[in-house]
XYZ file of C-alpha atoms in Angstrom:
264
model
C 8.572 6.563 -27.402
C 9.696 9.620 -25.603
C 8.023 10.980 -22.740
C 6.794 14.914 -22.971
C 9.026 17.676 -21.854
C 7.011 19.448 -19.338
C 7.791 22.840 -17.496
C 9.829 21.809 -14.564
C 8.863 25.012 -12.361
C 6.268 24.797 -9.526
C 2.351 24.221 -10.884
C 1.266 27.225 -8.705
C 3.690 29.772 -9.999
C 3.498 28.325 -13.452
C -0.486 28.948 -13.400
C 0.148 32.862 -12.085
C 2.663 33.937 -13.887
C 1.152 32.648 -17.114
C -2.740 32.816 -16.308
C -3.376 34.908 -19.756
C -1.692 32.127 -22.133
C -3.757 29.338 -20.413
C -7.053 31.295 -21.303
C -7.053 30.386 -24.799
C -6.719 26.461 -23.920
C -9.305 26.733 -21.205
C -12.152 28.150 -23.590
C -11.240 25.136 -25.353
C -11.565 22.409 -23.021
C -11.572 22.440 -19.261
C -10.157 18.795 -19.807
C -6.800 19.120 -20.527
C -4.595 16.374 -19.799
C -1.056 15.040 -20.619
C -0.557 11.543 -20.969
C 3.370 11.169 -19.888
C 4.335 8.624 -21.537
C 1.837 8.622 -23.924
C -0.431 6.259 -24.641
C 1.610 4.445 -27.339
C 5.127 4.421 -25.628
C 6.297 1.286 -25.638
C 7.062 1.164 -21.364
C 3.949 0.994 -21.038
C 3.915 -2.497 -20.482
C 0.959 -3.527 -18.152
C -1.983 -4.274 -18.581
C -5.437 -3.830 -16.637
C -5.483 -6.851 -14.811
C -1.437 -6.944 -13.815
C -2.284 -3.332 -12.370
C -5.658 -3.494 -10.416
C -3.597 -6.843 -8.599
C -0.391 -4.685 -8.053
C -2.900 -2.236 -6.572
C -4.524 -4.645 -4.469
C -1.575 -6.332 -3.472
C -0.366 -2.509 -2.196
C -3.563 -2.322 -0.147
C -4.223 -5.727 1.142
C -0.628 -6.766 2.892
C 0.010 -8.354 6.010
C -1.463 -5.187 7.989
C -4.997 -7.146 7.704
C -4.037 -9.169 10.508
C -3.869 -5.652 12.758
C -7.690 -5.548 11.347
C -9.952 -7.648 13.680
C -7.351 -5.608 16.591
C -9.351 -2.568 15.710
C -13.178 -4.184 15.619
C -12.156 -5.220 19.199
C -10.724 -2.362 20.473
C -13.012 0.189 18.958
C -16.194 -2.129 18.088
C -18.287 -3.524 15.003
C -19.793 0.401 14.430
C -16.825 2.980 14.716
C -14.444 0.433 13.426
C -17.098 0.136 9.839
C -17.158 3.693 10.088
C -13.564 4.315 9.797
C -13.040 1.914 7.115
C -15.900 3.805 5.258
C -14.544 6.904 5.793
C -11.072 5.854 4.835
C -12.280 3.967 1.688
C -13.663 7.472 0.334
C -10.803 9.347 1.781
C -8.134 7.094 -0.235
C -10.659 7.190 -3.346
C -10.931 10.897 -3.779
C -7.321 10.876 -2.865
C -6.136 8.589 -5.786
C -8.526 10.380 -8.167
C -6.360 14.311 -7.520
C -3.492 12.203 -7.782
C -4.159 11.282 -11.279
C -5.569 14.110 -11.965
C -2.372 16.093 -10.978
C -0.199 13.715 -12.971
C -2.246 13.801 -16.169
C -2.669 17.681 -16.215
C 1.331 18.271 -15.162
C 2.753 15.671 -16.738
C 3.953 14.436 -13.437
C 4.828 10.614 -13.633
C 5.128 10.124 -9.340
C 3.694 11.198 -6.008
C 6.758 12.802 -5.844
C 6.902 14.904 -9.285
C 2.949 16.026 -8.729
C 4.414 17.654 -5.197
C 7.340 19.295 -7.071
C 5.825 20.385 -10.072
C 2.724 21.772 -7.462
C 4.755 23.279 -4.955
C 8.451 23.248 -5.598
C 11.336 21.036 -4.958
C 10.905 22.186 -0.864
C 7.544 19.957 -1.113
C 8.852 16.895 -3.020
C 12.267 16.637 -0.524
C 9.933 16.823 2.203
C 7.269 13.599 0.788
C 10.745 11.634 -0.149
C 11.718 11.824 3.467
C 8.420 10.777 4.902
C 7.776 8.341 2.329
C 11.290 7.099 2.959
C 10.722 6.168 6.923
C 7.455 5.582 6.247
C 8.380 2.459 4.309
C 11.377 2.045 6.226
C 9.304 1.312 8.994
C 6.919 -0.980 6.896
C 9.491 -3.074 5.456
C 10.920 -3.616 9.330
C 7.328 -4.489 10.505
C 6.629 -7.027 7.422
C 10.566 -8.509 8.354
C 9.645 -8.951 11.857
C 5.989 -10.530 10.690
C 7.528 -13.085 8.060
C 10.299 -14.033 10.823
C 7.419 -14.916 13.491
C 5.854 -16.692 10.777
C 8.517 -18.791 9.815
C 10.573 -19.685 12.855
C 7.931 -22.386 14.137
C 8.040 -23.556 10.717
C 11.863 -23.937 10.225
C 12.345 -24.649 13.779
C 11.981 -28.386 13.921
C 14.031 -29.296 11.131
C 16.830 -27.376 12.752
C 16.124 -30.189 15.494
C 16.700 -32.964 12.785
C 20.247 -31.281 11.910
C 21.185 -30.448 15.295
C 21.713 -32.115 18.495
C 20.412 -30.904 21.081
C 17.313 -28.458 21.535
C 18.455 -25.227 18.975
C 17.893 -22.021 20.087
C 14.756 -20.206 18.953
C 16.288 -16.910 18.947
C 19.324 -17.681 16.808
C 16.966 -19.890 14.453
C 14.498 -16.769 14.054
C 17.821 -14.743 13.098
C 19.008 -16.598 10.698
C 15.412 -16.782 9.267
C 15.231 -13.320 9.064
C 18.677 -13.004 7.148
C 17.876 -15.967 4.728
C 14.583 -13.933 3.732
C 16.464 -10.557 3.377
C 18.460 -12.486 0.837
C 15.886 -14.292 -0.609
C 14.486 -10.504 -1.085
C 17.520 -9.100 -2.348
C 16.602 -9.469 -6.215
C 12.858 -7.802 -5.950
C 14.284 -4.923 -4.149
C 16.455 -4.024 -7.592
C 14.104 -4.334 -9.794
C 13.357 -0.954 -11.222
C 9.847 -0.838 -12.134
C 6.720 -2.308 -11.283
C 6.075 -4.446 -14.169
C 8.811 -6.710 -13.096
C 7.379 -7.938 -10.173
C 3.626 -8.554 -11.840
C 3.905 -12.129 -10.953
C 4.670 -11.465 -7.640
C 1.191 -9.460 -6.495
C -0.672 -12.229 -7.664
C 1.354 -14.769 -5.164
C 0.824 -12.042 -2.310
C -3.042 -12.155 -3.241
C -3.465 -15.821 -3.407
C -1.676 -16.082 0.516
C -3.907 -13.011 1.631
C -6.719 -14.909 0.136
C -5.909 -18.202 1.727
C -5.355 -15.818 5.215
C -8.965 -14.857 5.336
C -10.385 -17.774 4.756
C -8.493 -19.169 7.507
C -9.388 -16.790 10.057
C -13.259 -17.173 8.986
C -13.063 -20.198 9.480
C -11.331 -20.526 12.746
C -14.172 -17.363 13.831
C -17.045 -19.925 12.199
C -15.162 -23.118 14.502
C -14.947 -21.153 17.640
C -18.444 -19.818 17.553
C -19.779 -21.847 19.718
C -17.393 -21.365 22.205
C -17.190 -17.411 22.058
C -21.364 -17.523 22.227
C -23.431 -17.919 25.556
C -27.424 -19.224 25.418
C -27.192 -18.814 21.562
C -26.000 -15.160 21.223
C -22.945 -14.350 19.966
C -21.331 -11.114 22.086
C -20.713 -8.668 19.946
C -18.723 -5.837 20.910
C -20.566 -2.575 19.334
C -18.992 0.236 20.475
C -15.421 1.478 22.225
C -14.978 0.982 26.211
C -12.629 4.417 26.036
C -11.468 6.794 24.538
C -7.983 5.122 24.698
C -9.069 2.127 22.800
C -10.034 4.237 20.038
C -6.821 6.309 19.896
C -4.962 3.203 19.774
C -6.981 1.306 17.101
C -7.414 4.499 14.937
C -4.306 4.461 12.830
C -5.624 1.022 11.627
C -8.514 1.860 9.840
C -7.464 4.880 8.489
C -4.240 3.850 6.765
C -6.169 0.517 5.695
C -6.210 1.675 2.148
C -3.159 3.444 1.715
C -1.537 3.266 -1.789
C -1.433 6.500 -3.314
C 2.772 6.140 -3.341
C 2.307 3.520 -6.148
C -1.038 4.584 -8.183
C 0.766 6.674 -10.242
C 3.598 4.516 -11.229
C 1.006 1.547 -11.606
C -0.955 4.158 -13.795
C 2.120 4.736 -15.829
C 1.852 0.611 -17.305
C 5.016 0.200 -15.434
């Protein structure tokens, strides 16, 4: 249940310096991959199922709310366009990915950049990665907080006399959820928290068909003499620099595909 010893030296150095000893494997198959761990290893744990939801969970998150921001600011056509675009981008993305990590034995986005391009490459991803998610984890914070001061908000009336303050209430939201977080945030692999991307699935679900059917109950009251106004295209070239981030990064999950690959 070991996982393979691999050559820990940059992919592209390893390839020149020993181009004549690979020559022999590559007349035999052009297919060679390393399965790290393999196939059998016992932490490899998930399943199908538990990993195309952890994927989907990764994708689908409460950024689909910044969604119908970029159909209005850049219109139905660009914005479809984008998402298109991004949908293949992210695909053909995830497929080098595990490709990398099958044919190094890499086991993370940030082993496929080391064992490709030395340990300059992978310090550099961990730091971007690492305010990336920073930043993600502050935006999601903020987004739960807004979410559930209103709710929490009148039965700090019923405890307290007098009208409580909705900044102070929002706070200690916000803390009580950062605690309420604090055991998911140790867990060490993936597998752990199975159960807990099909709970962020279910609300995402349950978030779209809210919104559709808000959009279906304000219909007629968004449409004039029967037509609905659709907005088609961008007003400016400023819309469109502001909504593009949104559709492109719509997809983004390539930091967890290869751990998720892994059955962890």
């Amino acid at each position: 249940d070991q996982q393979v010893d691999v050559p820990k030296v940059p992919l592209m150095n390893e390839l020149s310096s020993s181009q004549s000893s690979l020559l022999p494997l590559q007349g035999q198959s052009d297919d060679v991959e390393i399965l790290n761990p393999h196939h059998d290893c016992s932490s490899r744990r998930s399943t199908v199922l538990p990993a195309t939801f952890n994927l989907v969970a990764t994708i689908v998150g409460g950024g689909i709310l910044s969604v119908p921001l970029a159909f209005q600011k850049c219109g139905l056509v660009l914005t479809t366009a984008l998402m298109i675009v991004s949908a293949l981008g992210t695909d053909f993305s995830l497929y080098i990915l595990c490709s990398s990590g099958r044919r190094t034995g890499a086991t993370s986005y940030a082993d496929v950049c080391r064992r490709a391009y030395g340990p300059g490459l992978e310090l550099f991803l961990t730091l971007v990665l690492f305010v990336f998610l920073m930043f993600v984890m502050v935006a999601y914070m903020v987004l739960v907080r807004d979410i559930f001061t209103p709710i929490v908000s009148p039965l700090a009336t019923s405890f307290m006399q007098g009208e409580p303050d909705t900044a102070a209430v929002g706070d200690y939201v916000l803390l009580g959820i950062v605690i309420a977080m604090i055991p998911f945030f140790l867990q060490k692999d993936l597998h752990a928290l199975r159960y807990n991307c099909y709970v962020g699935f279910v609300s995402i679900s349950v978030l779209c068909v809210a919104i559709a059917y808000r959009a279906w109950e304000n219909y007629p009251a968004s449409s004039s003499n029967g037509s609905l106004n659709i907005k088609m295209f961008p007003s400016s070239f400023v819309d469109v620099l502001f909504a593009f981030p949104i559709p492109i990064l719509s997809f983004m999950c390539q930091f967890n595909v290869l751990g998720i690959g892994m059955g962890k």
